[in-house]
Coordinates of C-alpha atoms and ligand atoms in Angstrom, one line a residue:
M2 CA 72.1 172.6 -15.6
V3 CA 74.8 170.1 -14.2
A4 CA 73.7 167.6 -12.1
I5 CA 76.4 164.7 -9.8
V6 CA 75.7 161.3 -8.9
W7 CA 77.1 160.4 -6.3
F8 CA 78.2 156.1 -7.0
R9 CA 78.5 154.4 -3.6
N10 CA 78.0 150.2 -3.6
D11 CA 76.1 151.3 -6.7
L12 CA 78.8 151.1 -9.6
R13 CA 76.8 150.3 -12.4
L14 CA 74.6 152.0 -15.1
A15 CA 71.5 149.9 -15.6
D16 CA 68.9 150.8 -13.4
Q17 CA 71.0 152.8 -11.4
P18 CA 67.4 155.6 -10.6
A19 CA 70.3 158.5 -9.2
L20 CA 72.0 158.5 -12.3
A21 CA 69.2 157.5 -14.6
A22 CA 67.0 160.7 -12.8
A23 CA 70.6 162.5 -13.6
A24 CA 70.8 161.6 -17.7
S25 CA 67.1 162.7 -18.1
S26 CA 67.0 166.8 -17.2
G27 CA 70.5 167.9 -18.1
P28 CA 74.5 166.9 -18.3
V29 CA 75.9 164.9 -15.3
L30 CA 78.7 164.6 -13.3
P31 CA 80.2 161.1 -11.7
V32 CA 81.8 161.7 -8.6
F33 CA 83.4 158.6 -6.3
V34 CA 84.3 159.6 -2.6
D35 CA 87.0 157.9 -0.9
D36 CA 86.1 158.7 2.4
R37 CA 88.2 157.4 5.3
Q38 CA 87.7 160.4 7.5
S39 CA 83.7 161.0 8.1
P40 CA 82.9 160.2 12.1
G41 CA 81.8 156.8 11.5
V42 CA 83.5 155.6 9.2
R43 CA 84.0 152.3 9.1
A44 CA 87.1 151.7 6.2
E45 CA 87.0 148.9 4.3
G46 CA 88.6 145.7 4.5
A47 CA 91.9 144.5 1.9
A48 CA 89.6 142.7 0.4
A49 CA 86.8 145.2 -0.2
R50 CA 89.8 146.6 -1.1
W51 CA 91.2 145.2 -3.9
W52 CA 87.8 144.6 -5.3
R53 CA 86.9 148.1 -5.0
V54 CA 89.8 149.5 -6.7
R55 CA 89.0 147.3 -9.6
S56 CA 84.9 147.6 -9.6
L57 CA 85.7 151.7 -9.8
A58 CA 88.2 150.9 -13.2
A59 CA 86.0 148.7 -14.7
L60 CA 82.8 151.9 -13.5
D61 CA 85.6 154.8 -15.1
A62 CA 85.7 151.7 -18.9
D63 CA 81.8 151.8 -18.6
L64 CA 81.7 155.6 -18.7
A65 CA 84.9 157.0 -21.3
R66 CA 82.5 154.4 -23.6
R67 CA 79.5 157.2 -23.6
G68 CA 81.0 159.7 -22.8
G69 CA 82.2 161.1 -19.9
R70 CA 84.8 159.6 -17.3
L71 CA 84.6 159.2 -13.1
L72 CA 86.2 161.8 -11.4
V73 CA 87.2 159.8 -7.9
L74 CA 88.1 162.8 -5.3
K75 CA 89.4 161.8 -1.5
G76 CA 88.1 162.9 2.0
P77 CA 85.6 163.6 3.7
A78 CA 82.0 162.8 1.8
A79 CA 79.9 165.9 3.1
P80 CA 82.7 168.5 2.3
V81 CA 83.6 167.2 -0.8
L82 CA 80.4 167.5 -2.5
R83 CA 79.1 170.4 -0.9
A84 CA 82.8 172.4 -3.1
L85 CA 81.6 170.6 -5.9
V86 CA 78.2 171.7 -5.9
Q87 CA 79.4 175.5 -5.5
R88 CA 82.4 174.6 -8.2
V89 CA 80.6 172.9 -11.1
G90 CA 76.9 174.6 -10.0
A91 CA 75.3 171.9 -9.7
T92 CA 71.6 172.1 -9.0
A93 CA 71.7 168.1 -7.4
I94 CA 73.7 164.8 -5.9
H95 CA 71.3 162.6 -7.1
A96 CA 72.6 158.7 -5.0
T97 CA 70.6 155.1 -4.3
A98 CA 69.9 154.8 -0.8
Q99 CA 72.6 153.2 1.1
P100 CA 72.8 150.4 4.3
E101 CA 75.6 151.7 5.7
P102 CA 74.6 153.9 9.0
W103 CA 77.6 155.6 8.6
W104 CA 76.1 157.8 5.6
G105 CA 73.1 159.2 7.6
P106 CA 74.7 162.2 9.4
I107 CA 76.6 162.6 6.2
E108 CA 73.4 163.2 3.9
A109 CA 72.1 165.6 7.3
E110 CA 74.6 167.5 6.6
L111 CA 74.4 167.7 2.8
G112 CA 70.4 168.9 2.8
P113 CA 68.3 169.5 0.2
S114 CA 70.6 169.6 -2.5
L115 CA 71.3 165.4 -2.1
V116 CA 68.1 163.3 -4.2
R117 CA 67.7 159.7 -2.6
H118 CA 66.7 157.0 -5.0
P119 CA 66.0 153.3 -4.1
G120 CA 67.7 150.6 -5.9
S121 CA 70.1 149.3 -3.3
W122 CA 67.4 146.5 -2.4
L123 CA 64.1 144.5 -3.3
H124 CA 62.0 147.0 -1.7
P125 CA 62.9 150.6 -0.2
P126 CA 63.5 150.4 3.5
G127 CA 61.1 150.3 5.0
A128 CA 58.9 150.0 2.8
V129 CA 58.5 145.7 4.2
V130 CA 56.6 146.3 8.1
T131 CA 54.0 144.5 10.5
A132 CA 50.1 145.2 9.7
A133 CA 50.3 148.2 12.9
G134 CA 54.2 149.4 10.7
A135 CA 56.5 148.8 12.8
P136 CA 59.9 147.1 12.0
F137 CA 59.6 143.0 11.4
R138 CA 62.4 141.4 14.4
V139 CA 62.4 138.0 13.1
F140 CA 63.2 136.3 9.1
T141 CA 59.6 134.7 8.8
P142 CA 57.4 136.8 9.3
F143 CA 59.6 139.9 6.9
A144 CA 59.3 137.5 4.4
R145 CA 55.7 136.6 4.6
A146 CA 55.9 140.5 4.6
H147 CA 57.8 140.6 1.8
E148 CA 56.4 137.7 -0.6
G149 CA 53.4 140.0 0.2
L150 CA 54.4 143.3 -1.9
G151 CA 55.5 141.2 -4.6
P152 CA 57.4 140.7 -6.8
P153 CA 59.8 143.9 -7.3
P154 CA 60.5 146.9 -10.0
R155 CA 61.6 145.4 -13.0
P156 CA 64.5 146.6 -13.6
R157 CA 65.5 149.1 -15.8
P158 CA 68.1 149.1 -19.3
A159 CA 71.0 151.9 -18.6
P160 CA 70.0 155.5 -20.0
A161 CA 70.4 155.6 -23.9
R162 CA 72.2 158.5 -23.6
I163 CA 73.6 160.8 -21.4
A164 CA 75.3 164.2 -22.0
F165 CA 78.3 164.6 -20.0
A166 CA 79.4 167.5 -18.3
P167 CA 83.1 168.1 -18.2
P168 CA 85.3 167.7 -15.1
P169 CA 85.9 170.3 -13.6
E170 CA 89.7 169.4 -12.9
P171 CA 91.6 166.8 -14.3
A172 CA 90.8 164.2 -13.3
P173 CA 93.1 162.6 -10.7
P174 CA 94.4 158.8 -11.9
L175 CA 92.3 156.3 -10.1
P176 CA 93.9 154.3 -7.3
R177 CA 95.5 151.1 -6.9
F178 CA 95.8 148.0 -4.9
N179 CA 97.9 145.1 -5.8
P180 CA 98.6 143.0 -2.1
R181 CA 100.1 139.9 -3.2
W182 CA 98.5 138.4 -1.2
A183 CA 95.9 138.6 -3.6
R184 CA 96.8 137.0 -5.8
G185 CA 94.9 134.0 -5.3
F186 CA 91.8 136.5 -6.4
A187 CA 92.5 137.3 -9.7
E188 CA 93.7 133.6 -10.5
A189 CA 89.4 132.0 -9.2
G190 CA 88.2 134.1 -11.5
W191 CA 87.0 137.2 -10.7
T192 CA 85.9 140.1 -12.9
P193 CA 85.3 143.4 -11.0
G194 CA 82.5 145.6 -13.0
E195 CA 79.0 145.4 -14.4
E196 CA 80.2 143.3 -16.7
G197 CA 81.7 140.5 -14.6
A198 CA 78.5 140.6 -12.9
R199 CA 76.1 139.8 -15.8
R200 CA 78.3 137.3 -16.9
R201 CA 78.7 135.4 -13.4
L202 CA 73.8 135.9 -13.6
A203 CA 75.0 133.9 -17.0
E204 CA 76.9 132.0 -15.9
F205 CA 74.4 130.1 -13.3
L206 CA 70.8 130.8 -14.4
P207 CA 71.5 127.1 -15.4
R208 CA 72.2 126.1 -13.0
A209 CA 69.6 127.4 -10.8
A210 CA 66.7 124.8 -10.7
A211 CA 69.2 122.5 -8.5
Y212 CA 69.8 125.3 -6.2
G213 CA 67.3 124.2 -3.5
R214 CA 68.4 121.4 -3.5
R215 CA 72.4 121.5 -3.9
R216 CA 73.6 125.1 -2.3
D217 CA 73.9 123.5 0.6
F218 CA 77.1 121.4 -1.0
P219 CA 80.3 123.0 -0.6
A220 CA 82.1 120.9 -3.0
E221 CA 79.5 121.5 -5.6
P222 CA 79.1 125.5 -7.7
A223 CA 75.4 125.8 -7.8
T224 CA 75.2 129.0 -5.8
S225 CA 75.3 131.3 -7.8
R226 CA 78.3 133.7 -6.7
L227 CA 77.0 137.5 -7.0
S228 CA 77.5 138.0 -4.1
P229 CA 80.8 141.0 -3.8
H230 CA 79.0 141.6 -7.3
L231 CA 75.7 142.6 -5.6
H232 CA 77.8 144.4 -2.4
F233 CA 78.6 146.9 -5.1
G234 CA 75.5 147.1 -5.9
E235 CA 76.8 146.5 -10.2
I236 CA 73.8 144.0 -10.8
S237 CA 70.9 145.7 -9.3
A238 CA 69.4 142.5 -6.1
A239 CA 65.9 143.5 -8.3
A240 CA 68.1 142.0 -12.1
V241 CA 68.9 139.3 -10.3
W242 CA 65.4 138.6 -8.6
H243 CA 63.8 138.3 -12.0
A244 CA 66.6 137.3 -13.6
V245 CA 66.1 134.0 -11.9
V246 CA 62.3 134.5 -12.5
D247 CA 62.2 134.6 -15.1
A248 CA 64.6 131.8 -15.9
I249 CA 62.9 128.8 -14.1
G250 CA 60.1 129.9 -12.7
A251 CA 58.8 132.1 -9.4
Q252 CA 58.5 128.7 -7.3
T253 CA 61.0 126.7 -8.6
A254 CA 63.5 129.8 -7.7
Q255 CA 62.0 130.6 -4.6
P256 CA 65.0 129.4 -2.6
F257 CA 67.1 131.4 -3.9
T258 CA 64.9 134.4 -3.9
R259 CA 64.2 133.8 0.7
Q260 CA 68.9 134.2 0.0
L261 CA 67.3 137.9 -1.9
I262 CA 64.9 138.3 0.8
W263 CA 67.5 137.4 3.8
R264 CA 70.0 140.4 2.2
D265 CA 67.2 142.8 2.1
F266 CA 65.9 141.5 5.9
A267 CA 69.8 142.0 6.8
R268 CA 69.5 145.8 5.9
E269 CA 66.5 145.9 7.9
L270 CA 67.8 144.8 11.0
I271 CA 70.7 147.5 10.4
R272 CA 68.7 150.2 10.8
Q273 CA 66.8 149.2 13.9
H274 CA 70.6 148.8 15.8
P275 CA 73.3 150.4 13.7
D276 CA 76.4 149.2 15.6
S277 CA 75.2 145.4 14.4
A278 CA 78.9 145.0 13.8
E279 CA 79.4 146.0 17.7
R280 CA 76.8 144.6 20.4
P281 CA 74.8 141.9 20.1
H282 CA 71.0 141.9 20.0
R283 CA 70.6 139.9 22.7
P284 CA 71.8 142.3 25.9
A285 CA 72.7 139.3 28.0
F286 CA 75.6 137.9 26.0
A287 CA 78.1 141.3 26.4
R288 CA 79.0 139.3 29.3
M289 CA 79.7 136.8 28.3
A290 CA 82.8 135.3 29.5
W291 CA 84.5 134.9 25.8
T292 CA 88.7 133.6 25.5
D293 CA 91.0 135.8 26.2
V294 CA 93.0 136.9 22.9
A295 CA 95.9 138.7 24.1
T296 CA 96.8 135.2 26.2
E297 CA 97.2 131.8 25.6
P298 CA 95.7 129.5 24.3
G299 CA 93.7 132.1 22.6
R300 CA 95.9 133.9 21.0
S301 CA 97.3 131.0 19.8
W302 CA 93.5 129.1 19.0
L303 CA 93.0 132.5 17.1
A304 CA 96.1 133.0 15.0
A305 CA 95.3 128.4 14.1
W306 CA 91.2 129.6 13.3
R307 CA 92.6 132.3 10.5
Q308 CA 95.2 130.6 9.3
G309 CA 93.1 126.7 8.4
R310 CA 95.1 125.5 11.3
T311 CA 92.8 123.7 13.8
G312 CA 92.8 120.6 13.2
Y313 CA 89.6 120.4 11.8
P314 CA 89.6 119.3 7.9
L315 CA 86.2 121.1 6.9
V316 CA 87.1 124.4 9.1
D317 CA 90.8 124.6 7.4
A318 CA 89.1 124.1 4.7
G319 CA 87.0 127.1 4.1
M320 CA 89.8 129.7 6.2
R321 CA 91.7 129.0 3.3
E322 CA 88.6 129.2 1.2
L323 CA 88.6 132.2 2.3
W324 CA 92.9 133.0 2.2
Q325 CA 93.6 131.8 -0.9
T326 CA 90.1 132.9 -2.8
G327 CA 88.2 135.9 -1.9
W328 CA 84.7 134.2 -0.8
M329 CA 83.7 130.8 1.5
H330 CA 81.0 129.2 1.3
N331 CA 77.9 130.2 3.3
R332 CA 77.7 127.0 4.5
V333 CA 81.2 126.3 5.7
R334 CA 80.8 130.4 6.7
M335 CA 78.0 128.9 9.3
V336 CA 80.7 125.6 10.4
V337 CA 83.7 128.5 10.9
G338 CA 81.7 130.6 12.3
S339 CA 81.1 128.3 14.6
F340 CA 83.4 127.0 16.0
L341 CA 85.3 130.4 16.8
V342 CA 82.4 131.2 19.0
K343 CA 81.3 127.7 20.6
H344 CA 84.9 125.9 20.2
L345 CA 87.2 128.1 21.1
G346 CA 84.9 131.1 23.3
I347 CA 86.3 133.5 21.3
D348 CA 84.4 136.2 20.8
W349 CA 81.8 136.6 17.4
R350 CA 83.0 140.2 16.8
E351 CA 86.5 138.8 16.6
G352 CA 85.2 136.7 13.7
E353 CA 83.2 139.3 12.4
R354 CA 85.6 141.8 11.7
W355 CA 88.2 139.0 10.1
F356 CA 85.8 138.1 7.6
W357 CA 85.8 142.1 6.9
D358 CA 89.3 141.7 6.3
T359 CA 89.3 139.5 4.2
L360 CA 86.2 138.4 2.2
L361 CA 85.9 140.3 -0.9
D362 CA 82.0 140.6 -0.6
A363 CA 82.4 142.0 3.5
D364 CA 79.1 143.8 3.5
L365 CA 78.3 145.3 7.2
P366 CA 74.9 144.5 7.3
N367 CA 75.3 140.9 6.0
N368 CA 78.5 139.8 7.9
A369 CA 77.0 141.8 10.8
M370 CA 73.4 140.0 10.8
G371 CA 75.9 136.9 9.7
W372 CA 78.0 136.6 12.8
Q373 CA 75.2 137.1 15.4
W374 CA 73.1 134.3 13.9
V375 CA 76.3 131.7 13.9
T376 CA 76.1 133.4 18.5
G377 CA 72.8 132.7 18.3
S378 CA 73.1 136.6 20.0
G379 CA 71.2 138.0 17.5
V380 CA 67.0 138.2 17.5
D381 CA 66.8 135.2 14.8
G382 CA 69.3 132.5 14.5
Q383 CA 71.1 129.2 15.4
P384 CA 70.2 128.8 19.3
F385 CA 74.2 128.9 21.5
H386 CA 73.4 125.2 22.5
R387 CA 73.7 124.0 19.1
I388 CA 76.2 123.5 18.6
F389 CA 77.3 121.9 14.9
S390 CA 80.2 119.2 14.9
P391 CA 82.7 119.7 11.8
V392 CA 83.0 116.6 11.0
L393 CA 79.1 115.8 11.1
Q394 CA 78.2 119.1 9.1
A395 CA 81.2 117.0 6.4
E396 CA 79.8 113.9 5.8
R397 CA 76.4 115.6 5.9
F398 CA 77.2 118.3 2.6
D399 CA 79.8 116.0 0.8
A400 CA 82.7 118.4 1.5
L401 CA 85.7 115.9 0.6
A402 CA 86.3 116.6 -2.5
Y403 CA 86.2 120.2 -1.2
I404 CA 88.8 120.4 1.1
R405 CA 91.2 117.5 -0.9
R406 CA 90.9 121.1 -3.1
F407 CA 91.6 123.4 -0.3
A408 CA 93.3 121.4 2.4
P409 CA 95.2 118.9 1.3
E410 CA 96.9 117.4 3.2
Y411 CA 93.6 115.7 5.2
D412 CA 92.4 113.0 3.2
G413 CA 89.0 111.8 4.5
V414 CA 87.0 114.1 7.4
A415 CA 87.8 113.4 11.0
P416 CA 90.4 116.1 13.0
V417 CA 93.5 115.3 12.6
R418 CA 96.1 116.9 16.6
P419 CA 92.9 119.3 16.7
I420 CA 93.9 121.9 18.4
V421 CA 90.6 121.6 20.9
D422 CA 89.1 117.9 21.4
H423 CA 85.0 118.7 19.6
A424 CA 83.5 116.9 22.8
E425 CA 85.3 118.5 25.5
A426 CA 85.2 122.3 23.6
R427 CA 81.4 121.2 24.3
A428 CA 81.4 121.2 27.1
R429 CA 83.0 124.7 27.6
A430 CA 80.9 126.1 25.2
L431 CA 77.1 124.8 27.3
A432 CA 79.3 125.8 31.0
R433 CA 79.5 129.3 29.8
L434 CA 76.2 129.1 28.2
A435 CA 74.7 128.5 32.1
A436 CA 76.6 130.8 33.3
L437 CA 75.6 133.0 31.1
R438 CA 71.7 131.8 32.7
E439 CA 73.0 131.9 36.9
D440 CA 74.5 135.6 35.6
A441 CA 70.9 136.5 34.2
A442 CA 69.1 135.4 37.8
P443 CA 67.5 138.0 39.9
Ligands
LIG508 C1 79.4 134.2 9.6 C2 78.2 134.8 8.2 C3 79.0 135.8 7.7 C4 78.8 136.2 6.4 N1 79.1 137.8 5.9 C5 79.1 138.1 5.0 C6 78.9 139.3 3.5 O1 79.5 140.6 4.6 N2 78.4 139.9 2.8 C7 77.5 139.1 2.2 O2 77.6 138.7 1.3 N3 77.6 137.9 2.1 C8 77.3 137.4 3.4 N4 77.3 136.1 4.3 C9 75.4 135.5 4.4 C10 76.7 134.0 2.7 O3 77.1 133.4 3.1 C11 76.2 135.1 1.3 O4 75.7 136.0 1.4 C12 76.9 133.5 0.9 O5 78.0 132.7 0.7 C13 77.2 134.1 -0.7 O6 77.2 133.9 -2.0 P1 76.5 133.3 -2.8 O7 76.7 134.9 -3.9 O8 76.8 132.2 -4.6 O9 75.0 133.3 -3.0 P2 74.0 132.1 -3.1 O10 72.8 132.0 -2.3 O11 73.6 132.4 -4.6 O12 72.8 133.8 -3.0 C14 72.7 135.3 -3.4 C15 72.7 136.1 -2.5 O13 71.9 136.9 -1.7 C16 72.8 137.1 -0.5 N5 72.3 135.8 0.3 C17 72.3 135.0 0.2 N6 72.6 134.3 1.9 C18 72.2 135.2 2.3 C19 72.4 135.5 4.1 N7 72.6 134.3 5.6 N8 71.8 136.6 4.9 C20 71.9 137.7 3.4 N9 71.7 137.5 2.5 C21 72.4 135.9 1.7 C22 73.9 138.4 -1.1 O14 73.8 139.0 -1.9 C23 74.0 136.4 -2.5 O15 74.9 137.3 -2.6 C24 77.3 135.7 5.9 C25 76.9 134.4 6.1 C26 77.4 134.4 7.8 C27 77.2 133.1 8.7

């Protein structure tokens, strides 16, 4: 009997428990549903869409080499899959658990024919809890408990043999998406798909031992750049974990494996707060008097931030790296995020949405957590009163070569015709915070 494998952000053949389970039970029908209609689904941003269509094509090619095809269907996932089950007489739909909150109701509609597998987290969702069985709200104890569970399961290779069920209809052509602005993505060396993910990991391994010391220096290729591959599940987090630990040992790997634990933490946070991309975890922040972006100067400030024209070299270099390559270094994400929210006083949700549209690795849990972290509105993050100076950050992390690469009109780290003065902006941000506190006083 046919088993459907419902691919989502797990676009790989290796260490893919849903595929492994289906392949061991009989003929397999691999399916992706392009769902922009189910209630609550947040449409993918343009950069992620660019990646998605290429990743689907890569998965289709990998399946074709083994004699199968990826069936890409359009529409609300639950009715589309139920109809497919009927048409092919499938016994089950196998899928790996995913963190986005909109999947819950869709999965409930599929009922018992859906078999959910772990595989996208290092440890299964809900496995890392306090001694009392409650979820953690703060990262450090979460990470300690996570590490206490030991390493994630060793990754399993792709099934040696997969018998494919014939698709019920000729497969419609795969979607295409080639916006002009995205030409820089391919030039930046991104290769969506499982093979591209494996190559990126192999390139990182010789540099992994220096990660802990160099990861904050944006001019250096010190981080893995695996984030889009991990978001789309072209490689499992467990496979990355074990490859790095095997290469350099658990202790040297710890600064890196900690980041994969941050990824699990973001997934746990979104389970606790499904509206993390819209609602601050600290309720007081909902009353913050943000700069109005429908009128001046807010409108121009937001545009200048998006386009990398703020007059602060590190901020502008970061925003242009994002626009040109679809990715931005983590240290610079923190600096540009802090600048938007604190120097410009603009609501973090504007930043969250811009990143959502322009990042190749746009990931609901990581992006929401990142923005709440820089704002200080999260359960665990940088307090609002700690305001990064883009100049000191650029000096501290030797960002000049990075600035020259992405914003070559600057030839130093000091601001040139800045849209806001640092000291004034800082004073405004602190006043905004003080007003919020007064407002909260009884
Ligand atoms: C405002 C803001 C927004 C962000 N938005 C996203 C986003 O949409 N998608 C995204 O994947 N990451 C996001 N991050 C987290 C982080 O910046 C990126 O994961 C990282 O820069 C990706 O580069 P890398 O693959 O070289 O990371 P590495 O340093 O090599 O880390 C390896 C992997 O660990 C995970 N990871 C690393 N740092 C974090 C973190 N702080 N939180 C959660 N997971 C992490 C990622 O999956 C990453 O690929 C955001 C951070 C901030 C401050």
